[in-house]
Amino acid sequence: MKNLKIGVFENAQTNASGTATWRHPDSRRHLFDTLEYWRDLAAVCEDAKLDFLFLADAWGWSEIDGTRPPIATEETLDLPRLDPVVVASALLSTTTDLGLVMTGSALVEPPYAFARRMATLDQLSGGRIGWNIVTTGTADTAVKAFGMEMVAHDERYRMAEDFLEVVYKYWEGAWEPDALEKDKDGRFADPAKVHLVTHKGPFFRSEGYGNTARSPQGTPVLFQAGASPAGRRVGGRHGECMFIGSGSAEQLAGHTAAIRAEAVTAGRRADDVKVMSAFSCVIGATTSDAERRYQRILDAQRSEVTVASYAMFTGLDLSSYAPETPMTALSTELSQTQVARFAGRTVGDVLADWHTHGVGARPVVGTAEEIADEICALAEGADLDGFLLSPTVQPVSTTEFVESVLPILRARGVFRGEYAEGESLRERLTGASDPALPASHPAARFRH
Ligand SMILES: Cc1cc2nc3c(=O)[nH]c(=O)nc-3n(C[C@H](O)[C@H](O)[C@H](O)COP(=O)(O)O)c2cc1C
């Protein structure tokens, strides 16, 4: 079996993944707006030698028929949040090896400024940064805040391709890796190795010199999570790591095969893309103890949150449809994945399902041994490279996982024990022999 990669899913906000479990007695997520929360969580991840901490993000919010439902505020479903780039920046000085991966929107960010911010993080972290490319799940509300017009679903992916070309040109082509000489008796940099970038694309234009020099990885490790056909195409062409939702081994195997096929269509090798599935679990001393603990998590959440939460991801108000309406009758310009994955089921089924686990799948509920068994079975059955642990109650879910499940995975030889010294996040996650993107990646053509 492959050596697994394991990251932790977080959101610089009180809730995650469309559920609202912040009232649970053990939850400390209401302290998401303190540096201590992030410092302590990052320390748990780094002490356990996890691969990275992932900070998801959204610029938009929940709206139903153009109005923000009061429950979204009462249960802090979507707002307030913190900027993940700034949170990651704060963690650079409290961590030394942990990867820091964050979402950045190709819909609303200006690419030149975004390229600089990510390069700065990559530089100061010594090459520990990853970027989850999103077209923004909450696009309908985010565009209003940015004074933009709505951009349709597949058009947003075309926009993302253009955005990628701009940032690649700056990350890969603006400054050659050995441009900086820093020679006090000579010169600081070699002008022959600093290049003017020009870009005239369908969505973005830019002409300039890189505001930052080349960072250790150049391009941060590229993550992508869109599961619609358009999303998978972009992931297959550009992604180095793809996040997929959770599900049965059979469902995940289908996703993994489709992503690898897209990579091959794009002229890359099937395993140039590492596939990581979201994974949630509730651990107990016995199976029935775990079931009791899971029920307590469900009880911590108000049921009214479900409609507002589903609307945030899809713009659809499920309360306005008869419960027997087939989900195939619905469509969205937001997350098509969150409609398509319920094909064959009804609106009533989805309301019940979403209440228990939001965008994720039902957590695996059991003893540490049972959870380790499930992780191994999923990895083998679905050809996965790793997991994105999506904790239900933070930080205790992460702590319990690293204390009880991780040692079992280590004993089985499927998760490594130590960090390799000086390794970049790219080398760690992809097995690359240096921190730069391989020559087979589309970004490499912008190098000099
Ligand atoms: C593990 C995981 C993490 C995600 N994180 C984000 C995120 O931080 N922000 C966001 O807007 N979408 C996020 N998404 C959603 C997708 O990237 C994508 O934008 C969404 O599913 C809509 O595109 P699609 O219809 O192509 O799937 C995430 C998805 C998964 C599976």
PDB file of C-alpha atoms and ligand atoms in Angstrom, residues 9 54-58 103 132-138 153 156-157 224-232 243-245 276 278 334-338 388 390, ligand 1:
ATOM      1  CA  PHE A   9      -9.067  20.545   6.910  1.00  0.00           C
ATOM      2  CA  PHE A  54      -5.379  23.318   5.005  1.00  0.00           C
ATOM      3  CA  LEU A  55      -7.300  26.570   5.405  1.00  0.00           C
ATOM      4  CA  ALA A  56     -10.425  26.593   3.252  1.00  0.00           C
ATOM      5  CA  ASP A  57     -12.036  29.920   2.386  1.00  0.00           C
ATOM      6  CA  ALA A  58     -15.094  31.622   0.968  1.00  0.00           C
ATOM      7  CA  THR A 103      -7.703  28.441  -0.758  1.00  0.00           C
ATOM      8  CA  ASN A 132      -6.114  25.361  -3.449  1.00  0.00           C
ATOM      9  CA  ILE A 133      -7.339  26.875  -6.732  1.00  0.00           C
ATOM     10  CA  VAL A 134     -11.049  27.629  -6.496  1.00  0.00           C
ATOM     11  CA  THR A 135     -13.540  29.278  -8.764  1.00  0.00           C
ATOM     12  CA  THR A 136     -15.456  30.089  -5.558  1.00  0.00           C
ATOM     13  CA  GLY A 137     -18.376  28.030  -4.336  1.00  0.00           C
ATOM     14  CA  THR A 138     -20.162  31.150  -3.055  1.00  0.00           C
ATOM     15  CA  HIS A 153     -19.994  27.993 -13.639  1.00  0.00           C
ATOM     16  CA  ARG A 156     -15.373  30.584 -14.080  1.00  0.00           C
ATOM     17  CA  TYR A 157     -13.137  27.606 -14.890  1.00  0.00           C
ATOM     18  CA  GLN A 224      -7.797  21.709  -6.761  1.00  0.00           C
ATOM     19  CA  ALA A 225     -11.154  20.355  -5.639  1.00  0.00           C
ATOM     20  CA  GLY A 226     -13.749  21.016  -8.330  1.00  0.00           C
ATOM     21  CA  ALA A 227     -15.552  17.782  -9.189  1.00  0.00           C
ATOM     22  CA  SER A 228     -17.779  18.920 -12.071  1.00  0.00           C
ATOM     23  CA  PRO A 229     -16.557  17.960 -15.582  1.00  0.00           C
ATOM     24  CA  ALA A 230     -15.096  21.481 -16.015  1.00  0.00           C
ATOM     25  CA  GLY A 231     -13.491  21.320 -12.563  1.00  0.00           C
ATOM     26  CA  ARG A 232     -11.906  17.948 -13.237  1.00  0.00           C
ATOM     27  CA  PHE A 243      -9.165  16.960  -2.966  1.00  0.00           C
ATOM     28  CA  ILE A 244     -12.285  14.880  -3.408  1.00  0.00           C
ATOM     29  CA  GLY A 245     -15.258  14.570  -1.058  1.00  0.00           C
ATOM     30  CA  MET A 276      -6.772  12.966  -1.316  1.00  0.00           C
ATOM     31  CA  ALA A 278     -11.929  14.201   2.753  1.00  0.00           C
ATOM     32  CA  LEU A 334     -22.686  27.454  -7.886  1.00  0.00           C
ATOM     33  CA  SER A 335     -21.362  24.050  -6.755  1.00  0.00           C
ATOM     34  CA  GLN A 336     -22.703  21.576  -9.296  1.00  0.00           C
ATOM     35  CA  THR A 337     -21.026  18.815  -7.327  1.00  0.00           C
ATOM     36  CA  GLN A 338     -23.357  19.447  -4.393  1.00  0.00           C
ATOM     37  CA  LEU A 388      -7.815  15.318   4.302  1.00  0.00           C
ATOM     38  CA  SER A 390     -12.125  16.861   8.323  1.00  0.00           C
TER      39      SER A 390
HETATM   40  C1  LIG B   1     -11.944  19.057   0.409  1.00  0.00           C
HETATM   41  C2  LIG B   1     -12.564  20.181  -0.343  1.00  0.00           C
HETATM   42  C3  LIG B   1     -12.246  21.488  -0.013  1.00  0.00           C
HETATM   43  C4  LIG B   1     -12.822  22.574  -0.680  1.00  0.00           C
HETATM   44  N1  LIG B   1     -12.495  23.848  -0.301  1.00  0.00           N
HETATM   45  C5  LIG B   1     -13.114  24.897  -0.894  1.00  0.00           C
HETATM   46  C6  LIG B   1     -12.852  26.228  -0.470  1.00  0.00           C
HETATM   47  O1  LIG B   1     -12.069  26.464   0.437  1.00  0.00           O
HETATM   48  N2  LIG B   1     -13.521  27.245  -1.089  1.00  0.00           N
HETATM   49  C7  LIG B   1     -14.417  27.039  -2.116  1.00  0.00           C
HETATM   50  O2  LIG B   1     -14.993  28.006  -2.645  1.00  0.00           O
HETATM   51  N3  LIG B   1     -14.679  25.774  -2.542  1.00  0.00           N
HETATM   52  C8  LIG B   1     -14.057  24.708  -1.945  1.00  0.00           C
HETATM   53  N4  LIG B   1     -14.339  23.438  -2.351  1.00  0.00           N
HETATM   54  C9  LIG B   1     -15.297  23.269  -3.452  1.00  0.00           C
HETATM   55  C10 LIG B   1     -14.685  23.075  -4.834  1.00  0.00           C
HETATM   56  O3  LIG B   1     -13.366  23.470  -4.979  1.00  0.00           O
HETATM   57  C11 LIG B   1     -15.487  23.720  -5.961  1.00  0.00           C
HETATM   58  O4  LIG B   1     -15.290  25.100  -5.989  1.00  0.00           O
HETATM   59  C12 LIG B   1     -16.936  23.494  -5.823  1.00  0.00           C
HETATM   60  O5  LIG B   1     -17.142  22.143  -5.607  1.00  0.00           O
HETATM   61  C13 LIG B   1     -17.685  23.988  -7.088  1.00  0.00           C
HETATM   62  O6  LIG B   1     -17.111  23.510  -8.273  1.00  0.00           O
HETATM   63  P1  LIG B   1     -17.574  22.179  -8.997  1.00  0.00           P
HETATM   64  O7  LIG B   1     -19.008  22.379  -9.371  1.00  0.00           O
HETATM   65  O8  LIG B   1     -16.638  22.066 -10.169  1.00  0.00           O
HETATM   66  O9  LIG B   1     -17.327  21.069  -8.009  1.00  0.00           O
HETATM   67  C14 LIG B   1     -13.754  22.344  -1.712  1.00  0.00           C
HETATM   68  C15 LIG B   1     -14.076  21.019  -2.057  1.00  0.00           C
HETATM   69  C16 LIG B   1     -13.501  19.940  -1.389  1.00  0.00           C
HETATM   70  C17 LIG B   1     -13.856  18.545  -1.776  1.00  0.00           C
END
